[in-house]
PDB file of C-alpha atoms and ligand atoms in Angstrom:
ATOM      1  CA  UNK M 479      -5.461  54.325 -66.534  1.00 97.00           C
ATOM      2  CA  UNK M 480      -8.930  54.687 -65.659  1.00 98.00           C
ATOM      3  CA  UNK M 481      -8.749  53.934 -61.730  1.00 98.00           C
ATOM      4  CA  UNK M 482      -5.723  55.968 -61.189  1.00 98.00           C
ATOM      5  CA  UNK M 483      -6.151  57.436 -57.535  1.00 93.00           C
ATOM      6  CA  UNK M 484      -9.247  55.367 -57.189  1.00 98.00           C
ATOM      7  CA  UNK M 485      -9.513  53.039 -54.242  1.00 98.00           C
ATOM      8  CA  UNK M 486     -11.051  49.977 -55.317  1.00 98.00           C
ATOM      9  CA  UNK M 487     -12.181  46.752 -53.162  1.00 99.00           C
ATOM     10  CA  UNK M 488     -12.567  43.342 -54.533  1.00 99.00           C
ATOM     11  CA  UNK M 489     -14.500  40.953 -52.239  1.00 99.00           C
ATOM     12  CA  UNK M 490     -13.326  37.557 -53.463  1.00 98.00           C
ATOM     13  CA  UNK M 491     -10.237  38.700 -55.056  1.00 98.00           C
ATOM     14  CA  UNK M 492      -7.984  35.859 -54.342  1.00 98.00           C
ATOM     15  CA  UNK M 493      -9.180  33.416 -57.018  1.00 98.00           C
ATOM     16  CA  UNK M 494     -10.804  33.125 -60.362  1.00 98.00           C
ATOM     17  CA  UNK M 495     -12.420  36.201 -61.900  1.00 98.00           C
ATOM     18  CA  UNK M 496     -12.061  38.373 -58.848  1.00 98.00           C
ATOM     19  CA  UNK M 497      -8.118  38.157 -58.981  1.00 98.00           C
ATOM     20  CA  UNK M 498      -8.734  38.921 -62.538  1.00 98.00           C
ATOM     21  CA  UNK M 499     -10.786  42.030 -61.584  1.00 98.00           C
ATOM     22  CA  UNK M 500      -7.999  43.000 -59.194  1.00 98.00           C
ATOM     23  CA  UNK M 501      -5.116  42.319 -61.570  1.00 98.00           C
ATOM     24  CA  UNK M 502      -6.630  44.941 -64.443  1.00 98.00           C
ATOM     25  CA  UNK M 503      -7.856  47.065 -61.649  1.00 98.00           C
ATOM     26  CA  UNK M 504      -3.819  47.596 -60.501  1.00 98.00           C
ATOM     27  CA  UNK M 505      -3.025  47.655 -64.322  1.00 98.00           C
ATOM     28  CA  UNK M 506      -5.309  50.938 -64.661  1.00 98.00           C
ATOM     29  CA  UNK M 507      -3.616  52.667 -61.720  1.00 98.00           C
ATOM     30  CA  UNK M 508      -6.526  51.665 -58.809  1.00 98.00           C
ATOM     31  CA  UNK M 509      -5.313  51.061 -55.370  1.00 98.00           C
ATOM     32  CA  UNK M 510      -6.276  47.823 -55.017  1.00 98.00           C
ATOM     33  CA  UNK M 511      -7.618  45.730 -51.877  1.00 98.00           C
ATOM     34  CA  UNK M 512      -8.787  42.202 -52.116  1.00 98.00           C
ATOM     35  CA  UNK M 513     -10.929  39.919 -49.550  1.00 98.00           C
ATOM     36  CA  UNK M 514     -11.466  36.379 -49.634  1.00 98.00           C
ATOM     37  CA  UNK M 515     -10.614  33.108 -47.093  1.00 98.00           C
ATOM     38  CA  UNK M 516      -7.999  31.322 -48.136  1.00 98.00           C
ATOM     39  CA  UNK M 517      -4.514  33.115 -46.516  1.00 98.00           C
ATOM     40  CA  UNK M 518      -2.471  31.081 -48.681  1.00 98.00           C
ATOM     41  CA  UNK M 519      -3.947  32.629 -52.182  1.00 98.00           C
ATOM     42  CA  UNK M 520      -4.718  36.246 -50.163  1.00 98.00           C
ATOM     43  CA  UNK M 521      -0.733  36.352 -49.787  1.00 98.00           C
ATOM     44  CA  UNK M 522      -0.415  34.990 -53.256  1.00 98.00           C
ATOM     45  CA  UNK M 523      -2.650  37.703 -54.569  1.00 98.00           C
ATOM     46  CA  UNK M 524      -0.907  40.512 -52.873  1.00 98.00           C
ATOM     47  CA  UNK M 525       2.491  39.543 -53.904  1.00 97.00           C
ATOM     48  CA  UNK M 526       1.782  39.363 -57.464  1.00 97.00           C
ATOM     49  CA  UNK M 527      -0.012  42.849 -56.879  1.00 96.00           C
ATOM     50  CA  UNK M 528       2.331  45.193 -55.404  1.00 89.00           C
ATOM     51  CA  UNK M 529       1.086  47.957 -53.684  1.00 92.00           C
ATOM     52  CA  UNK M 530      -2.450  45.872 -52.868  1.00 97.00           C
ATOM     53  CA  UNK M 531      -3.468  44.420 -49.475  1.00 98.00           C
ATOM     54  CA  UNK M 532      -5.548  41.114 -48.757  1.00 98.00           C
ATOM     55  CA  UNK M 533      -7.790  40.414 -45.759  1.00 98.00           C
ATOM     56  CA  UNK M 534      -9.433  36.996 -44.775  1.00 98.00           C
ATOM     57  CA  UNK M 535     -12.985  38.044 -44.235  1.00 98.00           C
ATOM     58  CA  UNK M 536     -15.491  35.309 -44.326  1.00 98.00           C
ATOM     59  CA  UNK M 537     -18.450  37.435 -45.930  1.00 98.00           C
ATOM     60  CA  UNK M 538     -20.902  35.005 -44.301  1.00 98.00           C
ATOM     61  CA  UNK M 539     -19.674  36.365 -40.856  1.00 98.00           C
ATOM     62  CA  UNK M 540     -22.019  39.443 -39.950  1.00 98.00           C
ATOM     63  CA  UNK M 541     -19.348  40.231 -37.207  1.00 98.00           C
ATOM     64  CA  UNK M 542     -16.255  39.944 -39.367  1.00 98.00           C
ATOM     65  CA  UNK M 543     -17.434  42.106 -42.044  1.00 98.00           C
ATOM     66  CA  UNK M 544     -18.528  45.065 -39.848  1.00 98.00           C
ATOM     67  CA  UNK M 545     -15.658  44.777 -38.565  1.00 98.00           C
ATOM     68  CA  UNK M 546     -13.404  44.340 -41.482  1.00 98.00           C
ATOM     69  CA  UNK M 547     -15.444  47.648 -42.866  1.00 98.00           C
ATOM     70  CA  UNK M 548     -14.850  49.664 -39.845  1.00 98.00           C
ATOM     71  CA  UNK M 549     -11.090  48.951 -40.029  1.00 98.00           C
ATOM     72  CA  UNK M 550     -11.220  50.095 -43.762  1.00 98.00           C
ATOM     73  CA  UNK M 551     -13.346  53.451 -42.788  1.00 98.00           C
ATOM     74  CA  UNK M 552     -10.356  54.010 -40.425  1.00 98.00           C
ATOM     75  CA  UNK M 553      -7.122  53.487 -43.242  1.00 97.00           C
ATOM     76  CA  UNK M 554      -9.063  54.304 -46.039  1.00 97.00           C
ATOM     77  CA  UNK M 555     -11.669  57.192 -44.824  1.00 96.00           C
ATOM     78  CA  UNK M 556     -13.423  56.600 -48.637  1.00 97.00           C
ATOM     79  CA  UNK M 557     -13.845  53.894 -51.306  1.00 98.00           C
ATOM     80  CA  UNK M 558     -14.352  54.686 -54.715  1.00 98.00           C
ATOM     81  CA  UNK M 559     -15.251  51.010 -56.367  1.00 99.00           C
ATOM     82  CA  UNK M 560     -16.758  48.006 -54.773  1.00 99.00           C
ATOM     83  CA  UNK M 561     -16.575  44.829 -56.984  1.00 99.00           C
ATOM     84  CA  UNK M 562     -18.933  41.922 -54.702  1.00 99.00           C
ATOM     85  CA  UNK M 563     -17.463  39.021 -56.163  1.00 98.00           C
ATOM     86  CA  UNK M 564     -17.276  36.503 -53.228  1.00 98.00           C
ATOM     87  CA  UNK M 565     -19.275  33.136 -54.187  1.00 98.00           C
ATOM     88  CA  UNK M 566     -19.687  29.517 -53.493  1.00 98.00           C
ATOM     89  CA  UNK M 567     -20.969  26.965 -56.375  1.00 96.00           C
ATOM     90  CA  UNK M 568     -22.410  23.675 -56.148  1.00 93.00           C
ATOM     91  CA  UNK M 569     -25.491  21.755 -57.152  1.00 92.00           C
ATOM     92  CA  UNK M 570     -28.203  19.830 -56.179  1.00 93.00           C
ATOM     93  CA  UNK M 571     -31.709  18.695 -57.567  1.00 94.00           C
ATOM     94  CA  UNK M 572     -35.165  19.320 -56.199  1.00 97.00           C
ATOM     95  CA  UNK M 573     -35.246  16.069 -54.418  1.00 97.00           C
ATOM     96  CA  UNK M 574     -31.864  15.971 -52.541  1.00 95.00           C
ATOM     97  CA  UNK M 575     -31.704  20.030 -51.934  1.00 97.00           C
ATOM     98  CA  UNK M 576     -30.243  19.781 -47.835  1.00 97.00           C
ATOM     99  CA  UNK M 577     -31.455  22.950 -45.660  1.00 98.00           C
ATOM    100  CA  UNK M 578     -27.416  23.001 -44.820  1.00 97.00           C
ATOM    101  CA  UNK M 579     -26.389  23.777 -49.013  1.00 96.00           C
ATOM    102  CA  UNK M 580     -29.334  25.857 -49.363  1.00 98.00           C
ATOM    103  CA  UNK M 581     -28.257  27.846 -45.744  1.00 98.00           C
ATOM    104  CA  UNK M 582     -24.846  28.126 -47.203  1.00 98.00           C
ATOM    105  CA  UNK M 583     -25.255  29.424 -50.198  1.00 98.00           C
ATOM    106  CA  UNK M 584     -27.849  32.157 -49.031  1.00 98.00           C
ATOM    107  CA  UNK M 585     -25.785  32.876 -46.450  1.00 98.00           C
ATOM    108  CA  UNK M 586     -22.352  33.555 -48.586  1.00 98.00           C
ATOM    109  CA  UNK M 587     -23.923  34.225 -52.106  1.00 98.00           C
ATOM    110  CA  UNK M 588     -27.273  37.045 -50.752  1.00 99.00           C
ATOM    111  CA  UNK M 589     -26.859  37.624 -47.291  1.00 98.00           C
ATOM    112  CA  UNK M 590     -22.982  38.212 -46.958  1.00 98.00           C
ATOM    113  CA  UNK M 591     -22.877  40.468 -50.481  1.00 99.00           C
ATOM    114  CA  UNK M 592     -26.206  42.321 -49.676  1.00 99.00           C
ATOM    115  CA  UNK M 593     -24.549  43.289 -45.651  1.00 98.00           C
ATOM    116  CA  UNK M 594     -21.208  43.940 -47.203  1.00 98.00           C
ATOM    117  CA  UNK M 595     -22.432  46.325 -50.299  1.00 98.00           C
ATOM    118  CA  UNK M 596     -24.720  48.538 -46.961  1.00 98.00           C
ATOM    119  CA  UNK M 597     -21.267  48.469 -45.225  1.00 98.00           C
ATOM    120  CA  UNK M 598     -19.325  49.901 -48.201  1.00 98.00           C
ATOM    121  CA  UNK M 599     -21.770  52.037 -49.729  1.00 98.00           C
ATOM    122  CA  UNK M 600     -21.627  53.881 -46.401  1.00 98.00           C
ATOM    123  CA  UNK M 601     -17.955  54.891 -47.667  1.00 98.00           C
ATOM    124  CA  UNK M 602     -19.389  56.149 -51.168  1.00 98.00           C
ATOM    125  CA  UNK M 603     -20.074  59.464 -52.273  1.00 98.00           C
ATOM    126  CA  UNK M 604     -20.554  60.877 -56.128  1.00 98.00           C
ATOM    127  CA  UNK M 605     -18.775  58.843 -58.764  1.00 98.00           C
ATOM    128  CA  UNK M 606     -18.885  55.780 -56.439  1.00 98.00           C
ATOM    129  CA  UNK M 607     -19.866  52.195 -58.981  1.00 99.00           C
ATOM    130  CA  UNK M 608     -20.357  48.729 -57.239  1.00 99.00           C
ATOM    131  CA  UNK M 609     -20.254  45.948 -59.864  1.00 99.00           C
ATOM    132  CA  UNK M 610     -22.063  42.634 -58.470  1.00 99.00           C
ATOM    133  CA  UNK M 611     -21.223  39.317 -60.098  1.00 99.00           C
ATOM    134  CA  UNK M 612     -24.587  37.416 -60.507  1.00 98.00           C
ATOM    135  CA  UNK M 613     -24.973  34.556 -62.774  1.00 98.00           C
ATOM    136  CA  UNK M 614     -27.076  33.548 -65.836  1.00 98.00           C
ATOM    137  CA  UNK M 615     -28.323  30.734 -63.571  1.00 97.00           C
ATOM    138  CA  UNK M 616     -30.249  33.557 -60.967  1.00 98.00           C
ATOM    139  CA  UNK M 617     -31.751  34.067 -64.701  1.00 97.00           C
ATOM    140  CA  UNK M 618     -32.789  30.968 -66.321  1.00 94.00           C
ATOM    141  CA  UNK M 619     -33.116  27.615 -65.856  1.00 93.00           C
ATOM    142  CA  UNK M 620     -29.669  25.339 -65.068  1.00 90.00           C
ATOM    143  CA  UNK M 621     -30.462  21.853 -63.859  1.00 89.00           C
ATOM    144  CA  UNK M 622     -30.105  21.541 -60.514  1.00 93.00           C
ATOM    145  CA  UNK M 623     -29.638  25.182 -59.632  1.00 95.00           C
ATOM    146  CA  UNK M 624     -32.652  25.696 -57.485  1.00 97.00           C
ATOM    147  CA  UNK M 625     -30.604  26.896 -54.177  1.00 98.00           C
ATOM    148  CA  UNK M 626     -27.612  28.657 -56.232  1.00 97.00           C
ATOM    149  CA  UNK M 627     -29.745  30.004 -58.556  1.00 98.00           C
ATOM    150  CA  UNK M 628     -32.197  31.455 -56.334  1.00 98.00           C
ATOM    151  CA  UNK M 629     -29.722  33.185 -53.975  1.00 98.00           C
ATOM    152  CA  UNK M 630     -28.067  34.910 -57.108  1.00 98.00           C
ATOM    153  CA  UNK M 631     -31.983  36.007 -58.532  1.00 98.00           C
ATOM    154  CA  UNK M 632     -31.990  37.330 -55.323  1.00 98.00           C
ATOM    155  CA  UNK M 633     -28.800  39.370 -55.750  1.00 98.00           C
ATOM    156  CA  UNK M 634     -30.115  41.092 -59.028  1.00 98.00           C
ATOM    157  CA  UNK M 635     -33.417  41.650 -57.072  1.00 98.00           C
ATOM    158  CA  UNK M 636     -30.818  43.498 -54.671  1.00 99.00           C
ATOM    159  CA  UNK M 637     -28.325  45.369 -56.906  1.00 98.00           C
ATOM    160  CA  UNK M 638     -31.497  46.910 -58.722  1.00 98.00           C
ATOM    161  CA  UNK M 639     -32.730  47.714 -54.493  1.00 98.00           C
ATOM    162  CA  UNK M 640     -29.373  49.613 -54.293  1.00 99.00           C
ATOM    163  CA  UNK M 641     -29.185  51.038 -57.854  1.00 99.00           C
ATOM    164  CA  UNK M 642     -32.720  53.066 -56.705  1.00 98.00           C
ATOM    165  CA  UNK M 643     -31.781  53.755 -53.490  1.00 98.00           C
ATOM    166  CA  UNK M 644     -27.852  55.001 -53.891  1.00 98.00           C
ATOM    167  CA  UNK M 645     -28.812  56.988 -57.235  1.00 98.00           C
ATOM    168  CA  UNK M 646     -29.316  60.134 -55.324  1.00 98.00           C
ATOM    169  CA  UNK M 647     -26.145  59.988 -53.903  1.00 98.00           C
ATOM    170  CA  UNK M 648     -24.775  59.719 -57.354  1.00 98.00           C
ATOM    171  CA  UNK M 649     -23.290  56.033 -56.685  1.00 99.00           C
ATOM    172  CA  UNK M 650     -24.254  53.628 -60.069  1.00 99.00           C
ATOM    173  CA  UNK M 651     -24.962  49.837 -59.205  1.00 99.00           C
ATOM    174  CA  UNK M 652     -24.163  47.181 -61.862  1.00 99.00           C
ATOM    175  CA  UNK M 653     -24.450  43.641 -62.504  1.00 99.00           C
ATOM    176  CA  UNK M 654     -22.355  41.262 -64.899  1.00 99.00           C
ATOM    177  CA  UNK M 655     -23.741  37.734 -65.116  1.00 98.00           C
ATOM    178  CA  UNK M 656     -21.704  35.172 -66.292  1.00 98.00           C
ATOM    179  CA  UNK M 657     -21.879  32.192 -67.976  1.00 98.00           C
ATOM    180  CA  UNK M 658     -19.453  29.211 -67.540  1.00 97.00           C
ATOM    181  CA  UNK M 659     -16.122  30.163 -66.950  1.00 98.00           C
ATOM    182  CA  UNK M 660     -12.947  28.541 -66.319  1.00 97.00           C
ATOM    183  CA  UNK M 661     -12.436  29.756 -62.857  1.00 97.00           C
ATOM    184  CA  UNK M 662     -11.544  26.845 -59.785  1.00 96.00           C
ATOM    185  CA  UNK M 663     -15.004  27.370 -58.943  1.00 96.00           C
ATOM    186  CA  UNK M 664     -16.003  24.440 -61.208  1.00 92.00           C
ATOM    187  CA  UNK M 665     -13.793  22.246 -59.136  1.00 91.00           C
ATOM    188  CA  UNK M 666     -15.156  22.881 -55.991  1.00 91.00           C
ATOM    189  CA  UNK M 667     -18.164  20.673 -56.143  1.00 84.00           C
ATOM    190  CA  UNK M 668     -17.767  19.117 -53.085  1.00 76.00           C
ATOM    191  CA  UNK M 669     -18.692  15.384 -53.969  1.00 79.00           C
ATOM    192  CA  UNK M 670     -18.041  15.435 -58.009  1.00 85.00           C
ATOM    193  CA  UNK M 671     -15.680  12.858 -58.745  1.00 89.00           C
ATOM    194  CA  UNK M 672     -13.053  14.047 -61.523  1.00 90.00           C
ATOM    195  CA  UNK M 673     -15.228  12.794 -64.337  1.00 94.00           C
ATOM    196  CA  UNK M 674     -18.704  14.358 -63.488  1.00 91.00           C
ATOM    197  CA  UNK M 675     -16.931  17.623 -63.477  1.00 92.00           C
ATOM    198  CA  UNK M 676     -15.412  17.102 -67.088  1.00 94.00           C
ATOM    199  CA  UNK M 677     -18.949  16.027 -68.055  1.00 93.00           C
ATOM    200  CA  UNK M 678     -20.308  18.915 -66.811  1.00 92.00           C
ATOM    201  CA  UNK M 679     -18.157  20.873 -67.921  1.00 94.00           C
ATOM    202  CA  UNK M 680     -18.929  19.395 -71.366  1.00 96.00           C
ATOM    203  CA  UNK M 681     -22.156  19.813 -70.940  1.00 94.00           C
ATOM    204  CA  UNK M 682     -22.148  23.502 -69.766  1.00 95.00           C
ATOM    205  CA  UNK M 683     -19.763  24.109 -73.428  1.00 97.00           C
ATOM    206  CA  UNK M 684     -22.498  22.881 -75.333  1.00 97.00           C
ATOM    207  CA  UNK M 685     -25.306  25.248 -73.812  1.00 95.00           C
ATOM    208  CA  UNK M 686     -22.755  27.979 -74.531  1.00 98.00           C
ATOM    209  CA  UNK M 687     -23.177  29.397 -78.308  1.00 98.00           C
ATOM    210  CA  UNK M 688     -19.904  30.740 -78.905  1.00 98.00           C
ATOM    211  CA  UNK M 689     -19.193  26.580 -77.740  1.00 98.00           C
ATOM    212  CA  UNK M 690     -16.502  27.432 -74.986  1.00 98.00           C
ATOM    213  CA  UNK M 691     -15.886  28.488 -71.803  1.00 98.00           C
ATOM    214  CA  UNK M 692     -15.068  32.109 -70.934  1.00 98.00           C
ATOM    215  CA  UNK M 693     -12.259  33.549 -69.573  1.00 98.00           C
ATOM    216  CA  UNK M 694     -11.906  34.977 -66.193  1.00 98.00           C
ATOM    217  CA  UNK M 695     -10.473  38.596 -68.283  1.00 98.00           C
ATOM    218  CA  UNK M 696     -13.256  38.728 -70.265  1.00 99.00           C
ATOM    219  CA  UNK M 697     -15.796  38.971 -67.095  1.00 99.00           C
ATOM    220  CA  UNK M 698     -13.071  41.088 -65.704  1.00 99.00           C
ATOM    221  CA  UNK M 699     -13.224  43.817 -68.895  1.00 99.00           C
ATOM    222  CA  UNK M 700     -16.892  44.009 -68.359  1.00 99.00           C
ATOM    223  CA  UNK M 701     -16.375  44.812 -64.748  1.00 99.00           C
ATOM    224  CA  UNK M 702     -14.432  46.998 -65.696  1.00 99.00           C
ATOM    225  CA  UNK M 703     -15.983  49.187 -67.753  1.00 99.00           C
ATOM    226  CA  UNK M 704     -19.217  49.060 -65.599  1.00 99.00           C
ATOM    227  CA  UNK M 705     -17.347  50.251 -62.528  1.00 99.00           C
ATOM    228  CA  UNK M 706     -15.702  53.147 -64.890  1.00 98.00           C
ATOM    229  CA  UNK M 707     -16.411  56.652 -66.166  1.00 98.00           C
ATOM    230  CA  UNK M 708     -17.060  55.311 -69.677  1.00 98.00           C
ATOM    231  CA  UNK M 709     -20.148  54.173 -67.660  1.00 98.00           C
ATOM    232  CA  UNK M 710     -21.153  57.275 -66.343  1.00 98.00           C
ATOM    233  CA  UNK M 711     -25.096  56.608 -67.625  1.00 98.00           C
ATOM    234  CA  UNK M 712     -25.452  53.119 -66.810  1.00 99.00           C
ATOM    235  CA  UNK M 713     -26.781  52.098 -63.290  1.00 99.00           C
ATOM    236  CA  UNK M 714     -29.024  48.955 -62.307  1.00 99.00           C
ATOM    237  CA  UNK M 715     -28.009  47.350 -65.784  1.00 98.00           C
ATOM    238  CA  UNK M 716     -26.965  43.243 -65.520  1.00 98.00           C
ATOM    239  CA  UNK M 717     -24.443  43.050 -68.162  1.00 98.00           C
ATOM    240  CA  UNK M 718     -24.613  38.623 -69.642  1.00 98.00           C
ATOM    241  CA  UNK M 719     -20.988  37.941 -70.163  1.00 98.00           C
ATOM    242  CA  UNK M 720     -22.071  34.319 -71.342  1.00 98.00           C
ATOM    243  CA  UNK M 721     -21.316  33.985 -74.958  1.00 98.00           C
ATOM    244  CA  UNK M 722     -24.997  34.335 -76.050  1.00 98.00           C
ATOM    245  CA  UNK M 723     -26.290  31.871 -73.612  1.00 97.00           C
ATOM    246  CA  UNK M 724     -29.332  33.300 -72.123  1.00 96.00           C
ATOM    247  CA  UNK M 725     -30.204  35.063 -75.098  1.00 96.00           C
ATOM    248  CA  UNK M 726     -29.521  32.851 -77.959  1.00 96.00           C
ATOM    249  CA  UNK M 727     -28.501  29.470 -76.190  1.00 92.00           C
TER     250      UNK M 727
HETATM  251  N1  NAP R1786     -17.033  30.381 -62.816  1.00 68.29           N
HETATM  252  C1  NAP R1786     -18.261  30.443 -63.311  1.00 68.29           C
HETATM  253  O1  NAP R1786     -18.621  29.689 -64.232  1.00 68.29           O
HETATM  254  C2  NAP R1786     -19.240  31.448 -62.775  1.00 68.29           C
HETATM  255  C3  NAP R1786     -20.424  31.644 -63.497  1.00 68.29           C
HETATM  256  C4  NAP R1786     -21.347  32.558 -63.027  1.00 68.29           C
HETATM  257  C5  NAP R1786     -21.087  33.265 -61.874  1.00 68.29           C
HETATM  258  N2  NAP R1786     -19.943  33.054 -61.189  1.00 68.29           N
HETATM  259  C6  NAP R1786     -19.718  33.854 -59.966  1.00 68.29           C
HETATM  260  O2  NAP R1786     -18.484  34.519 -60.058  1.00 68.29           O
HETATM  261  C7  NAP R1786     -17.992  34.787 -58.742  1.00 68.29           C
HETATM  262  C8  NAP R1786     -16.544  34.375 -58.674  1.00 68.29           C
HETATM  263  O3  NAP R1786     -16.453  32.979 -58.873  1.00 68.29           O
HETATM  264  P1  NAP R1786     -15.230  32.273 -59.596  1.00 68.29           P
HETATM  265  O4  NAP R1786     -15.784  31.494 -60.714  1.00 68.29           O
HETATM  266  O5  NAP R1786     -14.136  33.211 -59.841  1.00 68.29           O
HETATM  267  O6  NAP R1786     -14.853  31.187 -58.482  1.00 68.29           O
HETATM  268  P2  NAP R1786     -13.650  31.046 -57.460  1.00 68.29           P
HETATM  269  O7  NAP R1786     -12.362  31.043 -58.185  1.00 68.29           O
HETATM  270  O8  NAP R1786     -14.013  29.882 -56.625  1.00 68.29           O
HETATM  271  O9  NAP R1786     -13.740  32.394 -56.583  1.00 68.29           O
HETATM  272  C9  NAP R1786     -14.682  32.575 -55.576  1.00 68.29           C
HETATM  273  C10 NAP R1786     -14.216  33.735 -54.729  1.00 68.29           C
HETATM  274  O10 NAP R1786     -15.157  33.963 -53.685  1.00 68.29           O
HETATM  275  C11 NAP R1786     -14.487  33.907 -52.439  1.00 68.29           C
HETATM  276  N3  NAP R1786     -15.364  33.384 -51.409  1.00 68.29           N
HETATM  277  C12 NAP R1786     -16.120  32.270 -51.430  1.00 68.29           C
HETATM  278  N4  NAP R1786     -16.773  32.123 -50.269  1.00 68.29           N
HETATM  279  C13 NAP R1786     -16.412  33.161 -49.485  1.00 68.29           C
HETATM  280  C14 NAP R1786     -16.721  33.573 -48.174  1.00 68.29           C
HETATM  281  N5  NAP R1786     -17.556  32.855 -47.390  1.00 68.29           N
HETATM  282  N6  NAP R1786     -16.177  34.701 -47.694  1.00 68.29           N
HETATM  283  C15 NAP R1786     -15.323  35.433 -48.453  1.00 68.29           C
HETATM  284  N7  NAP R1786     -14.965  35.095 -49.706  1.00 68.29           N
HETATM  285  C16 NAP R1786     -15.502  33.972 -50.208  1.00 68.29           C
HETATM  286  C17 NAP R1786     -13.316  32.978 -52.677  1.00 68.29           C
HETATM  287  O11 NAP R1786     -12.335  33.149 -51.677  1.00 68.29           O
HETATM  288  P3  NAP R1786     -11.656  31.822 -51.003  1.00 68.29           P
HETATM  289  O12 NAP R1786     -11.109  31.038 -52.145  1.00 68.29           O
HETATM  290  O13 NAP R1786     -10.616  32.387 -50.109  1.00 68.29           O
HETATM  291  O14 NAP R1786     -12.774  31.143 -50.296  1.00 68.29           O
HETATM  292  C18 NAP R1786     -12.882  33.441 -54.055  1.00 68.29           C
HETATM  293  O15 NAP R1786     -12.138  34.614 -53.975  1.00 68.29           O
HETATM  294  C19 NAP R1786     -18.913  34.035 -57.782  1.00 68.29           C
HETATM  295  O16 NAP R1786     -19.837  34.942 -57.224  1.00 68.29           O
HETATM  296  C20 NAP R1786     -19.616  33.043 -58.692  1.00 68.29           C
HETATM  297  O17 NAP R1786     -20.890  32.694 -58.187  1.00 68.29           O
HETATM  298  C21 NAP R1786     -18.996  32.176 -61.612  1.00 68.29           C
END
């Protein structure tokens, strides 16, 4: 029970390894709050998580997130975890990168998390821990990753910006990086026919020592611990939860 009493938010909670992070979140005691955009899996989410609450909030919406944050401030007065999770995938070479992916993803995966983690951290004090999911593709090379892969370089860039900056106030900031997991992520590649995502996928197995995909629990347990007192000495640390990929693949 290592979140008992601690109120925890998990932007991007309603799918893939941010429902995971809010399921063992609840399962430790944390009161639990999940964002995401999809009502039907917010509801979903909350029912299978009694006690939670879920909130469409497009994080790409400067507006809606201030607002969502002041609303929060209001019921909440303080948050204790913050677990930016909210992402978009895709891919795209050099030569057919389109200014509308690259806005997108910058927009969702660096803007929205950078605006929402100022907006939450003014709710931290002492013993606050926001846990960033990056990716080992905003860390090495990933064929045809240039737009995904630099908006999540840019989100380590940032997590280590707030890690200096919140230390005083005795808030730690953490990253976990994943490799491939088996999230719906993979099958939201808008354009991949059936078979280019199972050759993909293949592909991404084989880059993978450990030869698999992880699971959404395993990113989940790292989160976890990073966001928890077993922690208490860690801050600006990105955690690879990619079965040796970046450092052995
Ligand atoms: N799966 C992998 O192999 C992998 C590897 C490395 C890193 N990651 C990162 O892990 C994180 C979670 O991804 P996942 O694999 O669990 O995929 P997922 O199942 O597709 O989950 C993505 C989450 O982000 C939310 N989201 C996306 N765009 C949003 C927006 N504009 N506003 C608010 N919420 C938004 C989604 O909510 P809606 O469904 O409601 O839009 C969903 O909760 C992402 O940051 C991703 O980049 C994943």
């Amino acid at each position: 029970m290592r979140f008992a009493d601690r109120k925890v938010l998990v932007l991007g909670g309603n799918s893939g390894i941010g429902l995971a992070c809010a399921h063992a979140f609840a399962r430790e005691g944390g009161a639990v709050r999940i964002t995401g955009r999809n009502p039907a899996t917010l509801a979903r989410a909350t029912r299978d998580l009694p006690g939670s609450r879920g909130d469409s909030v497009d994080i790409s919406d400067m507006n809606a997130t201030k607002n969502y944050f002041s609303v929060l401030e209001r019921e909440w007065d303080n948050l204790d975890v913050l677990v930016v999770n909210a992402g978009m995938g895709g891919f795209s070479t050099v030569d057919d990168l389109a200014v509308d992916y690259w806005d997108e993803v910058h927009a969702i995966n660096l803007r929205g998390c950078v605006f929402a983690m100022q907006q939450a951290a003014r709710l931290m004090g002492e013993g606050g821990a926001i846990v960033v999911t990056g990716s080992i593709g905003g860390h090495a090379f990933v064929p045809g990753n240039l737009a995904y892969g630099s908006a999540k370089a840019g989100l380590a860039f940032s997590m280590r910006q707030f890690a200096g900056e919140l230390v005083e106030r005795g808030i730690r900031v953490n990253m976990v990086s994943p490799g491939p997991i088996e999230t719906p992520l993979l099958y939201r590649n808008p354009g991949m026919s059936e078979d280019e995502v199972a050759a993909m996928r293949k592909q991404m197995v084989a880059a993978v020592p450990m030869k698999r995909m992880g699971r959404p629990e395993e990113v989940a347990a790292a989160v976890l611990f990073l966001a928890s007192g077993e922690a208490s000495f860690i801050t600006a640390a990105n955690l690879f939860v990619d079965g040796g990929a970046v450092e052995i693949g």
